[in-house]
Amino acid sequence: MGYLTSKQFSNKWGITERRIIKLCQENRITGAIKNGMVWLIPEDTMKPSDKRSKIAKYINTQKRVMIINISNELGYEIISLLKKEGIASDGFLNENEKFDNEKLNEIEIFQTNYEDENKLKNAISKTSKYYEGIIFIDIGSLKSKNKELIIREFSKKINSESSIVIVSLQKDLNSKFKDEFSKELKDKIGAKINYLKIDAPLEKDIVINYDEIAEDIVSLLTKFNNTTNLEIITDGGYIEFEKNGRTKELTVGKFYNAINKYLKRLNKESHMWCASTMLEDEWTEEPLEMNFRVLNLEVANRGANIERIFIFSKNKIKEFKENKTLQIYMQSNIKTMFVDYDEIKEKEPELLEIVGNGWDGIDKDTLIVDLPETSEKRGYISKNTKEILKAYNCFQRLKGYSKNLREVLK
């Protein structure tokens, strides 16, 4: 009996080599053996049944969605949400598109030439026979005369209970195509097609909430059972960085939305270093501030290294013993430190100038800066390397004067 490689079987069976390797790893190909880095398969082996097919629903009830143009942060967020919903994903990409292998290692990826109609149709034919949903992320580098062909070909793989979501930049969506194709799908198949427009300058240096956009997309796919041609417009809560590496001064709502986005992404590898001069807003119980504290605790519980320096005069110690913010932080995994305002003012007053009204540093790449209470705006975010390094060095110098806040307030 002879053996063929996984690459040879890829041509023989018409599926990707990556898929075959996964089948070998799952022991779904009888007689397959691994020789070094290469899988060898008996040459007369029959192709395993496709558990993803519609017929297999009698055995495996997991739904499957195709995500077209998946190689971006938005695509990765969608995969994660679909997985939580119990929905599996496939990915479809242009042959020149790079993607994060680690983030996509659990799904089947199909790549082809978007500009070659024959190659395009051939690649689509190798994908699963049935899909319960199609998500077409039409943003970024995708510029193709065969864009419409992609959608039409994949629409042949769905049924009347399926749903298509087209995601695009607001300026790019062709309204004529949208109206005609929505009607065509509804008349010929009964399937739904809805749209999400992103009203944000993705080509610029911005912070945007891809996780929230992904939630809207998955909702359009799974929650709107009888709605078609629905159009949602979102800006993803984006904020834009200027040439100096800073955002504009942000309103209260935008400021806290931006902070929340950063905090939710921190993990056990992250370092958050913060200095505060204990102004009035440090002990308010407003929902925005309370939510900020809760997120701090969640980040600490995830294992991130959070250090907070509170700067105030010793004559405030008695007053701050009952401060709820300090009590919350001291009972958590957050390292809380006290620095005497009067001592710094006497010995290194320039440090107080750098701290200003306070800031939160994240690793060495982001600084979230508070503005004075008299300002109409709440703060700004900086990616300016010099500004961040100046604040970080200030933080390290302040630590030299610090004491354990728990000991000070006990």
CSV table of C-alpha atoms in Angstrom, one decimal:
chain,number,residue,atom,x,y,z
A,1,MET,CA,0.0,0.0,0.0
A,2,GLY,CA,1.3,3.4,-1.0
A,3,TYR,CA,1.0,6.8,0.8
A,4,LEU,CA,0.3,10.3,-0.5
A,5,THR,CA,1.0,13.6,1.3
A,6,SER,CA,-1.7,15.9,2.6
A,7,LYS,CA,-0.8,18.3,-0.2
A,8,GLN,CA,-1.5,15.5,-2.8
A,9,PHE,CA,-4.8,14.7,-1.2
A,10,SER,CA,-5.7,18.3,-1.2
A,11,ASN,CA,-5.7,18.2,-5.1
A,12,LYS,CA,-7.4,14.8,-5.1
A,13,TRP,CA,-10.3,15.7,-2.8
A,14,GLY,CA,-10.6,19.4,-3.7
A,15,ILE,CA,-10.2,20.7,-0.2
A,16,THR,CA,-7.4,22.7,1.4
A,17,GLU,CA,-4.3,21.1,2.8
A,18,ARG,CA,-4.9,22.9,6.1
A,19,ARG,CA,-8.3,21.2,6.3
A,20,ILE,CA,-6.8,17.7,5.7
A,21,ILE,CA,-4.1,18.3,8.3
A,22,LYS,CA,-6.9,19.2,10.8
A,23,LEU,CA,-8.8,16.0,9.9
A,24,CYS,CA,-5.6,14.0,10.5
A,25,GLN,CA,-5.1,15.7,13.9
A,26,GLU,CA,-8.7,14.8,14.8
A,27,ASN,CA,-8.1,11.1,13.9
A,28,ARG,CA,-10.8,11.4,11.2
A,29,ILE,CA,-8.6,9.9,8.5
A,30,THR,CA,-8.0,6.2,9.0
A,31,GLY,CA,-4.3,5.1,8.6
A,32,ALA,CA,-2.9,8.6,8.5
A,33,ILE,CA,0.6,8.8,10.0
A,34,LYS,CA,2.9,11.8,10.8
A,35,ASN,CA,6.4,11.6,9.4
A,36,GLY,CA,8.3,14.5,10.9
A,37,MET,CA,6.3,17.6,9.9
A,38,VAL,CA,4.5,15.8,7.0
A,39,TRP,CA,1.2,13.8,7.2
A,40,LEU,CA,1.1,10.6,5.1
A,41,ILE,CA,-2.2,9.1,4.1
A,42,PRO,CA,-2.9,5.7,2.5
A,43,GLU,CA,-3.5,6.3,-1.2
A,44,ASP,CA,-6.8,4.5,-1.4
A,45,THR,CA,-8.4,6.4,1.6
A,46,MET,CA,-11.9,7.7,1.0
A,47,LYS,CA,-12.7,11.3,1.7
A,48,PRO,CA,-14.3,11.7,5.2
A,49,SER,CA,-17.9,12.8,5.3
A,50,ASP,CA,-18.3,16.6,5.8
A,51,LYS,CA,-19.8,17.0,9.2
A,52,ARG,CA,-20.6,20.6,8.3
A,53,SER,CA,-23.1,19.7,5.6
A,54,LYS,CA,-26.8,20.4,6.0
A,55,ILE,CA,-27.6,16.7,6.1
A,56,ALA,CA,-25.4,16.3,9.1
A,57,LYS,CA,-27.7,18.5,11.1
A,58,TYR,CA,-29.4,15.3,12.2
A,59,ILE,CA,-26.1,14.5,14.0
A,60,ASN,CA,-24.4,17.8,14.5
A,61,THR,CA,-26.7,20.8,15.0
A,62,GLN,CA,-24.0,23.4,14.9
A,63,LYS,CA,-24.7,26.2,12.4
A,64,ARG,CA,-22.1,27.6,10.1
A,65,VAL,CA,-21.5,31.1,8.8
A,66,MET,CA,-19.1,32.2,6.0
A,67,ILE,CA,-17.2,35.4,6.7
A,68,ILE,CA,-15.9,37.1,3.5
A,69,ASN,CA,-12.8,39.3,3.9
A,70,ILE,CA,-12.1,38.2,7.4
A,71,SER,CA,-8.5,39.4,7.8
A,72,ASN,CA,-9.0,42.3,10.1
A,73,GLU,CA,-9.8,43.0,13.7
A,74,LEU,CA,-13.5,43.3,13.0
A,75,GLY,CA,-13.5,39.8,11.5
A,76,TYR,CA,-11.7,38.3,14.6
A,77,GLU,CA,-14.3,39.9,16.9
A,78,ILE,CA,-17.1,38.4,14.8
A,79,ILE,CA,-15.6,34.9,15.1
A,80,SER,CA,-15.4,35.2,18.8
A,81,LEU,CA,-19.1,36.3,19.2
A,82,LEU,CA,-20.3,33.6,16.8
A,83,LYS,CA,-18.5,31.0,18.8
A,84,LYS,CA,-20.3,32.1,21.9
A,85,GLU,CA,-23.6,31.8,20.0
A,86,GLY,CA,-22.6,28.2,19.1
A,87,ILE,CA,-22.1,29.1,15.5
A,88,ALA,CA,-19.0,27.9,13.5
A,89,SER,CA,-17.2,30.1,11.0
A,90,ASP,CA,-15.4,29.7,7.7
A,91,GLY,CA,-13.3,32.5,6.2
A,92,PHE,CA,-12.9,33.6,2.6
A,93,LEU,CA,-10.0,35.8,1.6
A,94,ASN,CA,-8.2,37.3,-1.4
A,95,GLU,CA,-5.0,35.4,-2.1
A,96,ASN,CA,-2.8,38.4,-1.2
A,97,GLU,CA,-4.5,39.0,2.1
A,98,LYS,CA,-2.5,38.2,5.2
A,99,PHE,CA,-4.2,37.0,8.3
A,100,ASP,CA,-3.4,36.1,11.9
A,101,ASN,CA,-2.9,32.3,12.0
A,102,GLU,CA,-3.2,32.2,15.8
A,103,LYS,CA,-6.6,34.0,15.8
A,104,LEU,CA,-7.9,31.9,12.9
A,105,ASN,CA,-6.5,28.5,13.7
A,106,GLU,CA,-9.9,27.1,14.6
A,107,ILE,CA,-11.6,27.9,11.4
A,108,GLU,CA,-11.3,26.8,7.7
A,109,ILE,CA,-9.8,29.5,5.5
A,110,PHE,CA,-10.3,29.6,1.7
A,111,GLN,CA,-8.1,31.9,-0.4
A,112,THR,CA,-8.3,32.8,-4.0
A,113,ASN,CA,-7.8,35.5,-6.6
A,114,TYR,CA,-10.7,38.0,-6.3
A,115,GLU,CA,-10.0,39.4,-9.8
A,116,ASP,CA,-10.0,36.1,-11.6
A,117,GLU,CA,-13.7,35.0,-12.1
A,118,ASN,CA,-12.8,31.3,-12.8
A,119,LYS,CA,-10.6,31.0,-9.8
A,120,LEU,CA,-13.1,32.8,-7.7
A,121,LYS,CA,-16.0,30.4,-8.7
A,122,ASN,CA,-13.7,27.4,-8.2
A,123,ALA,CA,-12.7,28.5,-4.7
A,124,ILE,CA,-16.3,29.1,-3.7
A,125,SER,CA,-17.3,25.7,-5.0
A,126,LYS,CA,-14.8,24.1,-2.5
A,127,THR,CA,-16.4,25.8,0.5
A,128,SER,CA,-19.2,24.1,2.5
A,129,LYS,CA,-22.3,23.2,0.6
A,130,TYR,CA,-24.6,25.0,3.0
A,131,TYR,CA,-24.4,28.1,5.2
A,132,GLU,CA,-26.9,29.5,7.6
A,133,GLY,CA,-25.4,33.0,7.2
A,134,ILE,CA,-23.0,35.1,5.1
A,135,ILE,CA,-21.1,38.1,6.5
A,136,PHE,CA,-19.4,40.2,3.8
A,137,ILE,CA,-16.9,42.7,5.3
A,138,ASP,CA,-16.5,45.1,2.4
A,139,ILE,CA,-13.9,47.5,3.9
A,140,GLY,CA,-10.2,47.9,3.8
A,141,SER,CA,-8.3,46.6,0.8
A,142,LEU,CA,-11.1,44.9,-1.0
A,143,LYS,CA,-11.6,46.5,-4.4
A,144,SER,CA,-13.0,44.1,-6.9
A,145,LYS,CA,-15.1,44.1,-10.1
A,146,ASN,CA,-16.3,40.6,-8.9
A,147,LYS,CA,-17.6,41.9,-5.6
A,148,GLU,CA,-21.2,41.3,-6.7
A,149,LEU,CA,-20.3,37.9,-8.0
A,150,ILE,CA,-18.9,36.8,-4.6
A,151,ILE,CA,-22.2,37.7,-2.9
A,152,ARG,CA,-24.4,36.1,-5.6
A,153,GLU,CA,-22.4,32.8,-5.6
A,154,PHE,CA,-22.5,32.5,-1.9
A,155,SER,CA,-26.2,33.2,-1.8
A,156,LYS,CA,-26.6,29.9,-3.7
A,157,LYS,CA,-25.4,28.2,-0.6
A,158,ILE,CA,-28.1,29.5,1.8
A,159,ASN,CA,-31.8,28.8,2.3
A,160,SER,CA,-34.9,30.8,3.2
A,161,GLU,CA,-34.0,30.8,6.9
A,162,SER,CA,-30.6,32.2,6.2
A,163,SER,CA,-29.3,35.8,6.5
A,164,ILE,CA,-26.7,37.9,4.8
A,165,VAL,CA,-25.1,40.9,6.4
A,166,ILE,CA,-23.1,43.3,4.2
A,167,VAL,CA,-20.7,45.5,6.1
A,168,SER,CA,-19.3,48.6,4.3
A,169,LEU,CA,-18.0,52.1,4.7
A,170,GLN,CA,-21.0,54.5,4.4
A,171,LYS,CA,-19.5,56.1,1.3
A,172,ASP,CA,-19.0,52.8,-0.5
A,173,LEU,CA,-22.4,51.1,-0.4
A,174,ASN,CA,-24.2,51.1,-3.8
A,175,SER,CA,-27.9,51.9,-3.0
A,176,LYS,CA,-29.1,50.6,-6.3
A,177,PHE,CA,-27.5,47.2,-5.8
A,178,LYS,CA,-28.7,47.1,-2.2
A,179,ASP,CA,-32.3,47.6,-3.1
A,180,GLU,CA,-32.3,45.3,-6.2
A,181,PHE,CA,-30.4,42.5,-4.5
A,182,SER,CA,-32.4,42.6,-1.3
A,183,LYS,CA,-35.6,42.2,-3.3
A,184,GLU,CA,-34.1,39.4,-5.5
A,185,LEU,CA,-33.0,37.4,-2.4
A,186,LYS,CA,-36.3,37.8,-0.8
A,187,ASP,CA,-38.3,36.8,-3.9
A,188,LYS,CA,-36.1,33.9,-5.1
A,189,ILE,CA,-34.9,32.4,-1.9
A,190,GLY,CA,-36.7,34.0,1.0
A,191,ALA,CA,-33.5,34.9,2.7
A,192,LYS,CA,-32.8,38.1,4.5
A,193,ILE,CA,-30.1,40.7,3.6
A,194,ASN,CA,-29.3,43.6,5.9
A,195,TYR,CA,-26.6,46.2,6.0
A,196,LEU,CA,-24.3,47.8,8.5
A,197,LYS,CA,-22.6,51.0,7.4
A,198,ILE,CA,-19.5,52.2,9.2
A,199,ASP,CA,-19.3,56.0,9.3
A,200,ALA,CA,-15.7,56.4,10.5
A,201,PRO,CA,-12.4,57.2,8.7
A,202,LEU,CA,-10.8,53.8,9.0
A,203,GLU,CA,-7.9,54.9,6.8
A,204,LYS,CA,-6.8,57.3,9.6
A,205,ASP,CA,-5.2,56.7,12.9
A,206,ILE,CA,-8.2,56.1,15.1
A,207,VAL,CA,-9.4,54.2,18.1
A,208,ILE,CA,-12.7,52.3,17.3
A,209,ASN,CA,-14.8,49.9,19.1
A,210,TYR,CA,-14.7,46.8,16.8
A,211,ASP,CA,-16.2,44.7,19.5
A,212,GLU,CA,-19.4,46.8,19.6
A,213,ILE,CA,-19.6,46.9,15.8
A,214,ALA,CA,-19.3,43.1,15.8
A,215,GLU,CA,-22.1,42.8,18.2
A,216,ASP,CA,-24.4,44.8,15.8
A,217,ILE,CA,-23.4,42.6,12.9
A,218,VAL,CA,-24.1,39.3,14.8
A,219,SER,CA,-27.4,40.8,15.9
A,220,LEU,CA,-28.4,41.6,12.3
A,221,LEU,CA,-27.4,38.0,11.4
A,222,THR,CA,-29.2,36.2,14.2
A,223,LYS,CA,-31.9,38.4,15.8
A,224,PHE,CA,-33.9,39.9,12.9
A,225,ASN,CA,-35.9,37.0,11.8
A,226,ASN,CA,-38.2,38.7,9.3
A,227,THR,CA,-36.4,41.9,8.5
A,228,THR,CA,-34.7,42.6,5.2
A,229,ASN,CA,-33.1,45.7,3.7
A,230,LEU,CA,-32.5,47.0,7.2
A,231,GLU,CA,-29.7,49.6,7.3
A,232,ILE,CA,-27.8,50.5,10.5
A,233,ILE,CA,-25.2,53.2,10.6
A,234,THR,CA,-22.5,53.3,13.3
A,235,ASP,CA,-19.3,55.3,13.9
A,236,GLY,CA,-18.0,52.6,16.4
A,237,GLY,CA,-17.4,55.3,18.9
A,238,TYR,CA,-14.2,56.2,17.1
A,239,ILE,CA,-11.8,58.9,18.2
A,240,GLU,CA,-9.1,60.2,15.9
A,241,PHE,CA,-5.4,61.0,16.7
A,242,GLU,CA,-3.9,64.2,15.3
A,243,LYS,CA,-0.4,64.7,14.0
A,244,ASN,CA,1.0,65.3,17.5
A,245,GLY,CA,-0.1,61.9,18.6
A,246,ARG,CA,-3.0,63.2,20.7
A,247,THR,CA,-6.7,63.2,20.3
A,248,LYS,CA,-8.6,66.4,20.6
A,249,GLU,CA,-9.9,67.2,24.1
A,250,LEU,CA,-12.8,64.8,24.6
A,251,THR,CA,-16.3,65.3,26.0
A,252,VAL,CA,-17.1,63.3,29.1
A,253,GLY,CA,-19.0,60.6,27.2
A,254,LYS,CA,-16.3,60.1,24.6
A,255,PHE,CA,-13.6,60.2,27.2
A,256,TYR,CA,-15.1,57.4,29.3
A,257,ASN,CA,-16.0,55.3,26.2
A,258,ALA,CA,-12.4,55.5,25.1
A,259,ILE,CA,-11.1,54.5,28.5
A,260,ASN,CA,-13.5,51.6,28.7
A,261,LYS,CA,-12.3,50.3,25.3
A,262,TYR,CA,-8.7,50.3,26.5
A,263,LEU,CA,-9.4,48.7,29.9
A,264,LYS,CA,-11.4,45.9,28.3
A,265,ARG,CA,-8.4,44.9,26.2
A,266,LEU,CA,-5.9,44.6,29.0
A,267,ASN,CA,-4.7,41.2,30.1
A,268,LYS,CA,-2.2,39.6,32.5
A,269,GLU,CA,0.7,40.9,30.3
A,270,SER,CA,-0.5,44.5,30.7
A,271,HIS,CA,0.9,47.2,33.0
A,272,MET,CA,-1.3,50.1,34.0
A,273,TRP,CA,0.4,52.9,36.0
A,274,CYS,CA,-1.6,55.8,37.3
A,275,ALA,CA,-1.1,59.0,39.3
A,276,SER,CA,-3.9,61.0,40.8
A,277,THR,CA,-4.0,64.2,42.8
A,278,MET,CA,-7.3,63.2,44.4
A,279,LEU,CA,-9.5,65.9,43.0
A,280,GLU,CA,-13.3,66.1,43.6
A,281,ASP,CA,-14.2,63.6,40.8
A,282,GLU,CA,-12.1,60.9,42.5
A,283,TRP,CA,-14.8,60.1,45.0
A,284,THR,CA,-18.1,60.8,43.2
A,285,GLU,CA,-20.6,58.0,42.7
A,286,GLU,CA,-21.7,59.0,39.2
A,287,PRO,CA,-22.4,56.0,37.0
A,288,LEU,CA,-19.5,56.8,34.6
A,289,GLU,CA,-16.9,56.9,37.4
A,290,MET,CA,-18.4,53.9,39.2
A,291,ASN,CA,-18.2,51.9,36.0
A,292,PHE,CA,-14.6,53.0,35.5
A,293,ARG,CA,-13.7,51.6,39.0
A,294,VAL,CA,-15.5,48.3,38.3
A,295,LEU,CA,-13.5,47.9,35.1
A,296,ASN,CA,-10.3,48.6,37.0
A,297,LEU,CA,-11.1,45.7,39.4
A,298,GLU,CA,-12.0,43.4,36.4
A,299,VAL,CA,-8.6,44.2,34.8
A,300,ALA,CA,-6.8,43.5,38.1
A,301,ASN,CA,-8.7,40.2,38.5
A,302,ARG,CA,-7.5,39.2,35.0
A,303,GLY,CA,-4.0,39.4,36.3
A,304,ALA,CA,-2.9,42.8,34.9
A,305,ASN,CA,-0.3,44.7,36.9
A,306,ILE,CA,-2.1,47.9,38.0
A,307,GLU,CA,-0.3,50.4,40.1
A,308,ARG,CA,-2.0,53.6,41.4
A,309,ILE,CA,-0.4,56.5,43.2
A,310,PHE,CA,-2.7,58.8,45.1
A,311,ILE,CA,-1.1,62.2,45.9
A,312,PHE,CA,-2.6,64.2,48.8
A,313,SER,CA,-1.5,66.1,51.9
A,314,LYS,CA,-1.1,64.2,55.2
A,315,ASN,CA,-3.7,66.4,56.8
A,316,LYS,CA,-6.2,64.7,54.4
A,317,ILE,CA,-5.5,61.2,55.8
A,318,LYS,CA,-8.3,61.3,58.3
A,319,GLU,CA,-10.8,62.5,55.6
A,320,PHE,CA,-9.7,59.9,53.1
A,321,LYS,CA,-10.0,56.9,55.5
A,322,GLU,CA,-13.7,56.7,54.6
A,323,ASN,CA,-13.2,57.4,50.9
A,324,LYS,CA,-15.1,54.8,48.9
A,325,THR,CA,-12.8,54.9,45.9
A,326,LEU,CA,-9.8,54.2,48.0
A,327,GLN,CA,-11.6,51.5,50.0
A,328,ILE,CA,-12.5,49.7,46.8
A,329,TYR,CA,-9.0,49.9,45.3
A,330,MET,CA,-7.3,48.8,48.6
A,331,GLN,CA,-9.4,45.7,48.8
A,332,SER,CA,-8.5,44.6,45.3
A,333,ASN,CA,-5.4,43.2,43.5
A,334,ILE,CA,-4.5,46.8,42.6
A,335,LYS,CA,-1.2,48.1,44.1
A,336,THR,CA,-2.2,51.3,45.9
A,337,MET,CA,0.4,53.8,47.0
A,338,PHE,CA,0.3,57.1,48.9
A,339,VAL,CA,2.6,60.1,48.1
A,340,ASP,CA,2.6,63.2,50.3
A,341,TYR,CA,1.7,66.2,48.2
A,342,ASP,CA,3.6,68.6,50.5
A,343,GLU,CA,6.8,66.6,50.4
A,344,ILE,CA,6.8,66.5,46.6
A,345,LYS,CA,5.9,70.2,46.4
A,346,GLU,CA,9.0,71.0,48.5
A,347,LYS,CA,11.5,68.5,47.0
A,348,GLU,CA,10.5,68.0,43.3
A,349,PRO,CA,7.6,70.4,42.4
A,350,GLU,CA,8.2,69.7,38.7
A,351,LEU,CA,6.7,66.3,39.3
A,352,LEU,CA,3.4,67.8,40.3
A,353,GLU,CA,3.4,69.9,37.1
A,354,ILE,CA,3.9,66.7,35.0
A,355,VAL,CA,1.1,64.9,36.9
A,356,GLY,CA,-1.3,67.9,36.5
A,357,ASN,CA,-4.8,66.6,37.3
A,358,GLY,CA,-3.7,63.0,36.9
A,359,TRP,CA,-3.3,60.4,34.2
A,360,ASP,CA,-3.5,56.7,33.5
A,361,GLY,CA,-0.7,55.1,31.6
A,362,ILE,CA,-1.0,51.8,29.7
A,363,ASP,CA,2.3,49.9,29.1
A,364,LYS,CA,4.5,52.5,27.4
A,365,ASP,CA,2.2,53.3,24.5
A,366,THR,CA,-0.9,55.1,25.8
A,367,LEU,CA,-1.5,57.9,28.2
A,368,ILE,CA,-5.1,58.9,29.2
A,369,VAL,CA,-4.9,62.4,30.6
A,370,ASP,CA,-7.4,64.2,32.9
A,371,LEU,CA,-8.1,67.9,32.2
A,372,PRO,CA,-8.7,70.5,35.0
A,373,GLU,CA,-12.1,70.5,36.6
A,374,THR,CA,-12.7,74.0,35.1
A,375,SER,CA,-12.5,72.7,31.6
A,376,GLU,CA,-15.6,72.0,29.5
A,377,LYS,CA,-14.0,68.7,28.3
A,378,ARG,CA,-13.0,65.7,30.4
A,379,GLY,CA,-9.6,64.7,29.0
A,380,TYR,CA,-7.6,63.4,26.0
A,381,ILE,CA,-5.6,60.3,24.9
A,382,SER,CA,-2.0,60.5,23.8
A,383,LYS,CA,0.2,58.1,21.9
A,384,ASN,CA,3.0,60.8,21.8
A,385,THR,CA,6.2,58.9,22.7
A,386,LYS,CA,7.9,61.9,24.4
A,387,GLU,CA,4.8,62.7,26.5
A,388,ILE,CA,4.3,59.1,27.6
A,389,LEU,CA,8.0,58.7,28.5
A,390,LYS,CA,7.9,61.9,30.5
A,391,ALA,CA,4.9,60.7,32.5
A,392,TYR,CA,6.3,57.2,33.0
A,393,ASN,CA,9.6,58.6,34.4
A,394,CYS,CA,7.6,60.9,36.6
A,395,PHE,CA,5.7,57.9,37.9
A,396,GLN,CA,8.9,56.0,38.7
A,397,ARG,CA,10.3,59.0,40.6
A,398,LEU,CA,7.0,59.3,42.6
A,399,LYS,CA,7.3,55.7,43.6
A,400,GLY,CA,10.5,56.6,45.4
A,401,TYR,CA,8.5,58.7,47.8
A,402,SER,CA,5.5,56.3,48.1
A,403,LYS,CA,4.2,54.3,51.0
A,404,ASN,CA,1.6,51.5,51.0
A,405,LEU,CA,-1.8,53.2,51.1
A,406,ARG,CA,-3.2,50.5,53.3
A,407,GLU,CA,-0.7,51.2,56.0
A,408,VAL,CA,-1.3,55.0,55.7
A,409,LEU,CA,-5.0,54.8,56.0
A,410,LYS,CA,-5.4,51.9,58.5
